[in-house]
Amino acid sequence: MTKVTYLDHSGFALTTDDAILVFDYYRDPSHALHKILNANPGKPVTFFASHRHPDHYNPGIFEIAQDHRRTYVLSNDIPAMKIPTRLNVQGMSPGDIIENIPGCQRVKAYGSTDVGLSFFVTLTDGTTVFHAGDLNLWHWKDQYTDRQVLRASQKFDQVLHSIESEVSEIDICMFPVDPRQGTDFAEGAHRFLSAIDVRNFFPMHFWGDYREACDFPVYSASDATHYCCLHTPGQSTEIMLQPAEAHS
């Protein structure tokens, strides 16, 4: 079982049997992570940061969970001079692989359509997790020229192809659905869901405008996907996978 807790914006905490994984911690207004840590004394914590943008990376993560064993997996675009050397920190660039860190069999970094990277993580029980970071089809169709829209589309499809050539299915996927983009704001999510079988999909990066982000029929690609609308900081849900679904 994996418990998924929404922290805020693109931040999530995943609680598994053997670790706590924290993705793109930005802020935690409900103190949900603090509560998770208190409820799981001694459980190791692995922090992931997909890139340096302040709505995805908060250097305050280095001061959290000091009474837990901590590991940090950071995109290499995050300035090294601001990272404490006393901590277990591993940097990644697209294409890099890290194995056997707390809670994870394997972590592979894929590209982004912004700075940094996206994470594909295989948990110790075989559950697969994808956190997109700022990977999205970042077109602003109502403002862009046709040529700009085409370039954004090509850039996204290039990264998506690199992922789908190696990944056929994902158990837990966190992906931007940003209504600020206007027309076709969810096209990136739709293309991603059309290319890869996703069992549980969590929208993120919606800047509080969850009603459109959670209007799943607008961009859903498969009835087999469970669409999860965690939109209030501190909300959580439990993901139960049948043994036959676990990936070896």
mmCIF file of N, CA, C and O in Angstrom, residues 56-102:
data_model
loop_
_atom_site.group_PDB
_atom_site.id
_atom_site.type_symbol
_atom_site.label_atom_id
_atom_site.label_comp_id
_atom_site.label_asym_id
_atom_site.label_seq_id
_atom_site.Cartn_x
_atom_site.Cartn_y
_atom_site.Cartn_z
ATOM 1 N N HIS A 56 8.971 24.586 -6.861
ATOM 2 C CA HIS A 56 9.256 23.150 -6.870
ATOM 3 C C HIS A 56 10.390 22.775 -5.915
ATOM 4 O O HIS A 56 10.511 21.612 -5.531
ATOM 5 N N TYR A 57 11.206 23.739 -5.577
ATOM 6 C CA TYR A 57 12.365 23.461 -4.721
ATOM 7 C C TYR A 57 12.457 24.509 -3.621
ATOM 8 O O TYR A 57 12.614 25.703 -3.885
ATOM 9 N N ASN A 58 12.353 24.052 -2.398
ATOM 10 C CA ASN A 58 12.479 24.911 -1.229
ATOM 11 C C ASN A 58 13.674 24.419 -0.426
ATOM 12 O O ASN A 58 13.662 23.282 0.071
ATOM 13 N N PRO A 59 14.735 25.218 -0.275
ATOM 14 C CA PRO A 59 15.907 24.751 0.477
ATOM 15 C C PRO A 59 15.605 24.422 1.926
ATOM 16 O O PRO A 59 16.438 23.818 2.606
ATOM 17 N N GLY A 60 14.407 24.755 2.384
ATOM 18 C CA GLY A 60 13.999 24.353 3.724
ATOM 19 C C GLY A 60 13.927 22.847 3.914
ATOM 20 O O GLY A 60 13.885 22.362 5.059
ATOM 21 N N ILE A 61 13.943 22.083 2.812
ATOM 22 C CA ILE A 61 13.907 20.621 2.950
ATOM 23 C C ILE A 61 15.125 20.096 3.705
ATOM 24 O O ILE A 61 15.069 19.014 4.300
ATOM 25 N N PHE A 62 16.208 20.854 3.713
ATOM 26 C CA PHE A 62 17.414 20.388 4.399
ATOM 27 C C PHE A 62 17.292 20.505 5.921
ATOM 28 O O PHE A 62 18.133 19.978 6.649
ATOM 29 N N GLU A 63 16.249 21.204 6.371
ATOM 30 C CA GLU A 63 16.034 21.357 7.810
ATOM 31 C C GLU A 63 14.875 20.493 8.310
ATOM 32 O O GLU A 63 14.576 20.486 9.507
ATOM 33 N N ILE A 64 14.235 19.774 7.417
ATOM 34 C CA ILE A 64 13.084 18.933 7.780
ATOM 35 C C ILE A 64 13.549 17.518 8.086
ATOM 36 O O ILE A 64 14.529 17.034 7.522
ATOM 37 N N ALA A 65 12.833 16.854 8.994
ATOM 38 C CA ALA A 65 13.053 15.428 9.292
ATOM 39 C C ALA A 65 14.457 15.148 9.813
ATOM 40 O O ALA A 65 15.071 14.134 9.486
ATOM 41 N N GLN A 66 14.955 16.007 10.684
ATOM 42 C CA GLN A 66 16.325 15.851 11.172
ATOM 43 C C GLN A 66 16.505 14.630 12.069
ATOM 44 O O GLN A 66 17.642 14.183 12.269
ATOM 45 N N ASP A 67 15.416 14.102 12.597
ATOM 46 C CA ASP A 67 15.534 12.889 13.407
ATOM 47 C C ASP A 67 15.254 11.628 12.597
ATOM 48 O O ASP A 67 15.042 10.555 13.156
ATOM 49 N N HIS A 68 15.236 11.758 11.274
ATOM 50 C CA HIS A 68 15.067 10.617 10.369
ATOM 51 C C HIS A 68 16.324 10.490 9.511
ATOM 52 O O HIS A 68 17.053 11.463 9.303
ATOM 53 N N ARG A 69 16.560 9.305 8.999
ATOM 54 C CA ARG A 69 17.599 9.127 7.994
ATOM 55 C C ARG A 69 17.128 9.787 6.704
ATOM 56 O O ARG A 69 16.048 9.466 6.186
ATOM 57 N N ARG A 70 17.928 10.707 6.159
ATOM 58 C CA ARG A 70 17.495 11.489 5.007
ATOM 59 C C ARG A 70 18.389 11.274 3.790
ATOM 60 O O ARG A 70 19.609 11.178 3.922
ATOM 61 N N THR A 71 17.743 11.218 2.627
ATOM 62 C CA THR A 71 18.434 11.159 1.351
ATOM 63 C C THR A 71 17.803 12.198 0.439
ATOM 64 O O THR A 71 16.582 12.402 0.476
ATOM 65 N N TYR A 72 18.634 12.863 -0.370
ATOM 66 C CA TYR A 72 18.140 13.900 -1.269
ATOM 67 C C TYR A 72 18.525 13.551 -2.703
ATOM 68 O O TYR A 72 19.692 13.275 -2.982
ATOM 69 N N VAL A 73 17.536 13.571 -3.579
ATOM 70 C CA VAL A 73 17.761 13.339 -5.008
ATOM 71 C C VAL A 73 17.357 14.621 -5.720
ATOM 72 O O VAL A 73 16.171 14.968 -5.800
ATOM 73 N N LEU A 74 18.348 15.332 -6.226
ATOM 74 C CA LEU A 74 18.124 16.674 -6.745
ATOM 75 C C LEU A 74 18.560 16.792 -8.198
ATOM 76 O O LEU A 74 19.578 16.220 -8.602
ATOM 77 N N SER A 75 17.802 17.562 -8.953
ATOM 78 C CA SER A 75 18.216 17.891 -10.310
ATOM 79 C C SER A 75 19.527 18.674 -10.264
ATOM 80 O O SER A 75 19.749 19.518 -9.385
ATOM 81 N N ASN A 76 20.386 18.407 -11.218
ATOM 82 C CA ASN A 76 21.702 19.055 -11.239
ATOM 83 C C ASN A 76 21.658 20.547 -11.577
ATOM 84 O O ASN A 76 22.693 21.218 -11.506
ATOM 85 N N ASP A 77 20.485 21.080 -11.920
ATOM 86 C CA ASP A 77 20.413 22.517 -12.154
ATOM 87 C C ASP A 77 20.276 23.298 -10.841
ATOM 88 O O ASP A 77 20.362 24.530 -10.850
ATOM 89 N N ILE A 78 20.081 22.604 -9.716
ATOM 90 C CA ILE A 78 20.000 23.258 -8.411
ATOM 91 C C ILE A 78 21.423 23.608 -7.969
ATOM 92 O O ILE A 78 22.294 22.731 -7.922
ATOM 93 N N PRO A 79 21.693 24.876 -7.654
ATOM 94 C CA PRO A 79 23.064 25.298 -7.342
ATOM 95 C C PRO A 79 23.675 24.521 -6.178
ATOM 96 O O PRO A 79 23.124 24.475 -5.080
ATOM 97 N N ALA A 80 24.823 23.897 -6.422
ATOM 98 C CA ALA A 80 25.471 23.063 -5.410
ATOM 99 C C ALA A 80 25.929 23.870 -4.207
ATOM 100 O O ALA A 80 25.992 23.352 -3.088
ATOM 101 N N MET A 81 26.220 25.157 -4.415
ATOM 102 C CA MET A 81 26.755 25.970 -3.316
ATOM 103 C C MET A 81 25.747 26.160 -2.191
ATOM 104 O O MET A 81 26.116 26.518 -1.077
ATOM 105 N N LYS A 82 24.478 25.894 -2.463
ATOM 106 C CA LYS A 82 23.445 26.082 -1.450
ATOM 107 C C LYS A 82 23.016 24.769 -0.794
ATOM 108 O O LYS A 82 22.075 24.743 -0.008
ATOM 109 N N ILE A 83 23.716 23.685 -1.117
ATOM 110 C CA ILE A 83 23.353 22.371 -0.583
ATOM 111 C C ILE A 83 24.319 21.982 0.520
ATOM 112 O O ILE A 83 25.536 21.934 0.298
ATOM 113 N N PRO A 84 23.833 21.691 1.728
ATOM 114 C CA PRO A 84 24.733 21.310 2.824
ATOM 115 C C PRO A 84 25.537 20.059 2.488
ATOM 116 O O PRO A 84 24.983 19.045 2.041
ATOM 117 N N THR A 85 26.825 20.102 2.684
ATOM 118 C CA THR A 85 27.688 18.974 2.328
ATOM 119 C C THR A 85 27.589 17.822 3.315
ATOM 120 O O THR A 85 28.017 16.708 3.009
ATOM 121 N N ARG A 86 27.017 18.062 4.488
ATOM 122 C CA ARG A 86 26.935 17.004 5.500
ATOM 123 C C ARG A 86 25.843 15.983 5.183
ATOM 124 O O ARG A 86 25.779 14.933 5.844
ATOM 125 N N LEU A 87 25.009 16.253 4.201
ATOM 126 C CA LEU A 87 23.857 15.404 3.917
ATOM 127 C C LEU A 87 24.140 14.466 2.744
ATOM 128 O O LEU A 87 25.029 14.691 1.933
ATOM 129 N N ASN A 88 23.338 13.387 2.685
ATOM 130 C CA ASN A 88 23.440 12.428 1.588
ATOM 131 C C ASN A 88 22.650 12.966 0.402
ATOM 132 O O ASN A 88 21.428 12.857 0.358
ATOM 133 N N VAL A 89 23.363 13.578 -0.540
ATOM 134 C CA VAL A 89 22.729 14.225 -1.689
ATOM 135 C C VAL A 89 23.244 13.585 -2.971
ATOM 136 O O VAL A 89 24.447 13.423 -3.156
ATOM 137 N N GLN A 90 22.300 13.233 -3.860
ATOM 138 C CA GLN A 90 22.670 12.681 -5.156
ATOM 139 C C GLN A 90 22.054 13.550 -6.242
ATOM 140 O O GLN A 90 20.848 13.806 -6.233
ATOM 141 N N GLY A 91 22.884 14.025 -7.149
ATOM 142 C CA GLY A 91 22.418 14.854 -8.248
ATOM 143 C C GLY A 91 22.093 14.009 -9.468
ATOM 144 O O GLY A 91 22.701 12.970 -9.707
ATOM 145 N N MET A 92 21.115 14.485 -10.255
ATOM 146 C CA MET A 92 20.720 13.752 -11.456
ATOM 147 C C MET A 92 20.509 14.711 -12.616
ATOM 148 O O MET A 92 20.082 15.861 -12.442
ATOM 149 N N SER A 93 20.799 14.218 -13.809
ATOM 150 C CA SER A 93 20.463 14.867 -15.064
ATOM 151 C C SER A 93 19.654 13.869 -15.889
ATOM 152 O O SER A 93 19.685 12.652 -15.606
ATOM 153 N N PRO A 94 18.899 14.328 -16.899
ATOM 154 C CA PRO A 94 18.125 13.385 -17.715
ATOM 155 C C PRO A 94 18.988 12.239 -18.242
ATOM 156 O O PRO A 94 20.088 12.444 -18.747
ATOM 157 N N GLY A 95 18.469 11.036 -18.071
ATOM 158 C CA GLY A 95 19.180 9.828 -18.486
ATOM 159 C C GLY A 95 19.891 9.116 -17.356
ATOM 160 O O GLY A 95 20.241 7.936 -17.482
ATOM 161 N N ASP A 96 20.122 9.814 -16.246
ATOM 162 C CA ASP A 96 20.820 9.201 -15.108
ATOM 163 C C ASP A 96 19.930 8.195 -14.385
ATOM 164 O O ASP A 96 18.693 8.316 -14.371
ATOM 165 N N ILE A 97 20.583 7.230 -13.751
ATOM 166 C CA ILE A 97 19.889 6.198 -12.978
ATOM 167 C C ILE A 97 20.556 6.078 -11.615
ATOM 168 O O ILE A 97 21.790 6.086 -11.515
ATOM 169 N N ILE A 98 19.745 5.988 -10.576
ATOM 170 C CA ILE A 98 20.228 5.719 -9.221
ATOM 171 C C ILE A 98 19.486 4.485 -8.716
ATOM 172 O O ILE A 98 18.276 4.352 -8.919
ATOM 173 N N GLU A 99 20.200 3.589 -8.052
ATOM 174 C CA GLU A 99 19.580 2.368 -7.538
ATOM 175 C C GLU A 99 19.769 2.250 -6.034
ATOM 176 O O GLU A 99 20.737 2.759 -5.462
ATOM 177 N N ASN A 100 18.782 1.579 -5.415
ATOM 178 C CA ASN A 100 18.870 1.174 -4.010
ATOM 179 C C ASN A 100 19.092 2.340 -3.046
ATOM 180 O O ASN A 100 20.048 2.367 -2.282
ATOM 181 N N ILE A 101 18.179 3.302 -3.100
ATOM 182 C CA ILE A 101 18.125 4.329 -2.075
ATOM 183 C C ILE A 101 16.872 4.066 -1.245
ATOM 184 O O ILE A 101 15.990 3.312 -1.674
ATOM 185 N N PRO A 102 16.761 4.632 -0.048
ATOM 186 C CA PRO A 102 15.627 4.297 0.825
ATOM 187 C C PRO A 102 14.267 4.443 0.136
ATOM 188 O O PRO A 102 13.945 5.491 -0.420
#
